[in-house]
Coordinates of C-alpha atoms and ligand atoms in Angstrom, one line a residue:
M1 CA 113.9 154.0 69.4
R2 CA 115.6 151.1 67.7
I3 CA 118.3 149.3 69.7
L4 CA 120.5 146.3 68.8
F5 CA 122.2 144.0 71.3
L6 CA 125.5 142.4 70.4
G7 CA 127.6 140.1 72.5
P8 CA 128.9 136.6 72.8
P9 CA 126.6 133.7 73.7
G10 CA 125.4 133.9 77.3
A11 CA 126.4 137.6 77.8
G12 CA 122.8 138.4 78.8
K13 CA 121.4 139.8 75.5
G14 CA 118.1 137.9 75.9
T15 CA 117.6 139.0 79.5
Q16 CA 118.6 142.6 79.1
S17 CA 116.8 143.1 75.7
K18 CA 113.6 141.7 77.1
L19 CA 113.8 144.0 80.2
L20 CA 114.4 146.9 77.9
A21 CA 111.5 146.1 75.6
E22 CA 109.2 145.6 78.5
R23 CA 110.2 148.9 80.2
Y24 CA 109.7 151.0 77.1
G25 CA 107.0 149.0 75.3
L26 CA 109.3 148.2 72.4
F27 CA 109.0 145.1 70.2
H28 CA 111.5 142.4 71.1
L29 CA 112.7 140.6 68.0
A30 CA 114.9 137.6 68.6
P31 CA 115.2 135.0 65.8
G32 CA 116.6 132.4 68.3
D33 CA 113.3 132.6 70.3
I34 CA 111.3 132.3 67.0
F35 CA 113.3 129.3 65.9
R36 CA 112.9 127.6 69.3
Q37 CA 109.2 128.1 69.1
E38 CA 109.1 126.6 65.6
V39 CA 111.1 123.6 66.8
K40 CA 108.7 123.1 69.8
N41 CA 105.7 123.3 67.4
G42 CA 107.3 120.7 65.1
T43 CA 106.8 122.9 62.0
E44 CA 108.7 122.6 58.7
L45 CA 110.9 125.5 59.7
G46 CA 111.4 123.9 63.1
K47 CA 112.6 120.7 61.5
L48 CA 114.9 122.6 59.2
V49 CA 116.6 124.5 62.0
E50 CA 116.6 122.0 64.9
G51 CA 119.9 120.3 64.0
I52 CA 121.6 123.5 63.0
M53 CA 120.8 125.0 66.4
A54 CA 121.8 121.9 68.3
R55 CA 125.2 122.1 66.7
G56 CA 125.6 125.8 67.5
E57 CA 125.8 126.8 63.8
L58 CA 123.9 129.7 62.1
V59 CA 120.6 129.1 60.3
P60 CA 121.1 130.2 56.6
D61 CA 120.8 133.9 56.0
D62 CA 117.9 133.8 53.5
V63 CA 115.7 132.0 56.1
T64 CA 116.6 134.3 59.0
V65 CA 116.4 137.5 57.0
K66 CA 112.9 136.6 55.7
I67 CA 111.7 136.0 59.3
V68 CA 113.1 139.3 60.5
E69 CA 111.8 141.3 57.6
K70 CA 108.3 139.9 58.1
R71 CA 108.3 141.1 61.7
L72 CA 109.7 144.5 60.9
D73 CA 106.4 145.2 59.2
S74 CA 104.2 144.1 62.2
E75 CA 102.1 146.7 64.0
E76 CA 104.1 146.2 67.3
A77 CA 107.4 146.9 65.6
K78 CA 106.2 150.5 64.7
K79 CA 106.5 151.5 68.4
G80 CA 110.2 150.7 68.4
L81 CA 112.5 147.7 68.3
V82 CA 115.0 145.8 70.3
L83 CA 116.9 143.4 68.2
D84 CA 118.4 140.4 70.0
G85 CA 120.6 138.0 68.1
F86 CA 120.2 139.6 64.7
P87 CA 122.3 140.5 62.7
R88 CA 124.9 137.8 63.4
N89 CA 127.1 138.3 60.4
M90 CA 128.0 141.0 57.9
N91 CA 125.5 139.9 55.2
Q92 CA 122.7 140.1 57.7
A93 CA 123.9 143.5 58.9
L94 CA 123.7 144.8 55.4
H95 CA 120.3 143.3 54.8
L96 CA 119.1 144.9 58.1
E97 CA 120.5 148.3 57.1
E98 CA 118.7 148.1 53.7
A99 CA 115.4 146.8 55.2
L100 CA 115.3 149.7 57.7
K101 CA 116.3 152.2 55.1
Q102 CA 113.4 151.1 52.9
R103 CA 111.1 151.8 55.8
G104 CA 112.6 155.2 56.5
Q105 CA 114.2 153.9 59.7
S106 CA 117.7 153.3 61.2
L107 CA 119.3 152.0 64.3
D108 CA 119.8 154.5 67.2
L109 CA 122.3 152.5 69.2
V110 CA 124.1 149.2 69.3
I111 CA 124.8 147.9 72.8
E112 CA 127.7 145.4 73.0
L113 CA 127.6 143.4 76.3
S114 CA 131.2 142.5 77.1
C115 CA 132.1 139.5 79.4
D116 CA 134.9 137.2 80.0
E117 CA 134.6 134.1 77.8
E118 CA 135.2 131.4 80.5
E119 CA 132.7 133.2 82.8
L120 CA 130.2 133.0 80.0
I121 CA 130.7 129.4 79.4
Q122 CA 130.0 128.8 83.1
R123 CA 126.9 131.1 82.8
S124 CA 125.5 129.2 79.9
M125 CA 125.8 125.9 81.8
T126 CA 123.6 127.3 84.6
R127 CA 121.1 128.9 82.2
R128 CA 117.5 127.7 82.2
V129 CA 114.6 128.9 80.0
C130 CA 110.9 128.7 80.5
S131 CA 109.4 126.0 78.3
R132 CA 106.2 128.0 77.9
C133 CA 107.1 131.7 77.5
G134 CA 110.8 131.5 76.8
R135 CA 111.9 133.8 79.7
P136 CA 115.5 133.2 80.5
Y137 CA 116.8 132.5 84.1
N138 CA 120.2 131.7 85.6
L139 CA 120.5 129.4 88.6
K140 CA 123.2 131.5 90.0
L141 CA 122.5 135.1 88.8
Q142 CA 118.8 135.2 88.3
P143 CA 117.2 132.2 90.0
P144 CA 113.4 131.7 89.7
R145 CA 111.4 132.4 92.9
V146 CA 110.1 128.8 92.9
P147 CA 112.7 126.3 91.8
G148 CA 112.1 124.9 88.4
K149 CA 109.1 127.2 87.7
C150 CA 108.8 130.4 85.7
D151 CA 108.0 133.5 87.8
V152 CA 105.8 135.0 85.1
C153 CA 103.7 132.1 83.7
G154 CA 104.5 129.1 86.0
G155 CA 105.9 127.1 83.1
D156 CA 108.6 124.4 83.7
L157 CA 112.2 125.6 83.3
I158 CA 114.3 123.6 81.0
I159 CA 117.9 123.5 79.7
R160 CA 118.2 124.8 76.2
K161 CA 119.3 122.0 73.8
D162 CA 122.2 124.2 72.6
D163 CA 123.6 124.7 76.1
T164 CA 125.9 121.7 76.1
E165 CA 129.6 122.5 76.5
S166 CA 130.5 121.4 72.9
T167 CA 127.7 123.5 71.4
I168 CA 128.6 126.5 73.6
R169 CA 132.2 126.3 72.4
E170 CA 131.0 126.1 68.8
R171 CA 128.8 129.1 69.3
F172 CA 131.8 131.0 70.6
R173 CA 133.8 130.1 67.6
V174 CA 131.0 131.3 65.3
Y175 CA 130.7 134.5 67.3
N176 CA 134.4 135.3 67.2
E177 CA 134.7 134.5 63.6
V178 CA 131.6 136.0 61.9
T179 CA 129.7 138.1 64.5
S180 CA 132.4 140.1 66.3
P181 CA 133.4 141.9 63.1
L182 CA 130.1 143.7 63.4
R183 CA 131.5 145.7 66.3
D184 CA 133.8 147.5 63.9
F185 CA 131.0 148.0 61.4
Y186 CA 128.9 149.8 64.0
R187 CA 131.8 151.5 65.7
E188 CA 132.6 153.2 62.4
K189 CA 129.0 154.4 62.1
G190 CA 129.5 155.9 65.6
I191 CA 126.6 154.0 67.2
L192 CA 128.4 151.3 69.2
V193 CA 128.6 151.4 73.0
T194 CA 130.2 148.7 75.1
V195 CA 128.5 147.9 78.4
D196 CA 130.1 145.8 81.1
G197 CA 127.9 142.7 81.1
E198 CA 129.3 141.2 84.3
G199 CA 127.5 141.3 87.6
E200 CA 123.8 141.0 88.7
V201 CA 121.0 141.4 86.1
D202 CA 119.8 144.7 87.7
Q203 CA 123.3 146.2 87.8
V204 CA 123.8 145.5 84.1
F205 CA 120.4 146.9 83.3
S206 CA 121.1 150.1 85.2
R207 CA 124.3 150.5 83.2
I208 CA 122.2 150.2 80.0
L209 CA 119.7 152.7 81.2
G210 CA 122.5 155.1 82.1
V211 CA 123.9 154.8 78.5
L212 CA 120.4 155.5 77.0
K213 CA 120.0 158.6 79.1
E214 CA 123.5 159.8 78.3
K215 CA 122.8 159.3 74.6
G216 CA 119.5 161.3 75.0
L217 CA 117.4 158.4 73.9
V218 CA 115.4 158.3 77.2
K219 CA 114.7 161.1 79.7
E220 CA 113.5 159.4 82.7
E221 CA 113.3 155.6 83.3
S222 CA 109.9 155.3 81.5
D223 CA 110.1 158.0 78.9
I224 CA 111.3 157.6 75.4
L225 CA 112.3 160.8 73.8
Ligands
AMP301 P1 120.1 132.7 70.4 O1 118.9 132.4 71.1 O2 120.2 134.1 69.8 O3 121.4 132.3 71.1 O4 120.1 131.8 69.1 C1 120.1 130.4 69.2 C2 120.4 129.7 67.8 O5 119.5 130.2 66.8 C3 121.8 130.2 67.2 O6 122.8 129.4 67.8 C4 121.5 129.9 65.8 O7 121.6 128.5 65.5 C5 120.1 130.4 65.6 N1 120.1 131.8 65.3 C6 119.6 132.8 66.1 N2 119.7 134.0 65.5 C7 120.3 133.8 64.3 C8 120.7 134.6 63.2 N3 120.6 136.0 63.3 N4 121.3 134.0 62.1 C9 121.4 132.7 62.1 N5 121.1 131.8 63.0 C10 120.5 132.4 64.2

């Protein structure tokens, strides 16, 4: 099963795609997480992308595509894939299509999480992320059990550097301009579904599972067909 999540910043792509990957043992591939790790480790790539991310702009396609392609060939990716935050423009979408084709693969479904923009800006401001394992939280919608600590690994929760209001607004501008046309691209292929991304994390996840069952991609909650 190969699923792609689309949606504006803060719509819950990270949270929902990680839940889905965990439930079905799929490989979660998110360039944003990879870039954040590189920044944290102070690598050459990290230095290259740090400013770009802090401004809410897109990392150049050649850099991003290379990172994604490398992981498509990993052992874990053979079990199935959840793409989160890639592709983000038409050029990346075409690269992805070609890369999958070369491997005899294709996307089964594109899930667009829809949400009201102002609500999302508020959501991004209350977002926190584990500094150790990257798991996302939201102080209002999905608070950690112990304040300031990750439920899974106990790491400290921090505010993402790109969760300032000006960066969030820039990320929305980029999304509306270059990412949202991908909806039409996938709609024309007949693989786009829109899921209401508002409400509690569990509610949204149930809606996603409902769609996967309806599309015949899973039978019961833990079975992939
Ligand atoms: P995300 O965690 O998906 O919100 O991504 C955080 C930041 O990483 C974005 O604002 C971009 O600067 C960069 N990034 C993530 N995915 C991509 C992508 N597919 N293409 C270019 N830049 C990306």
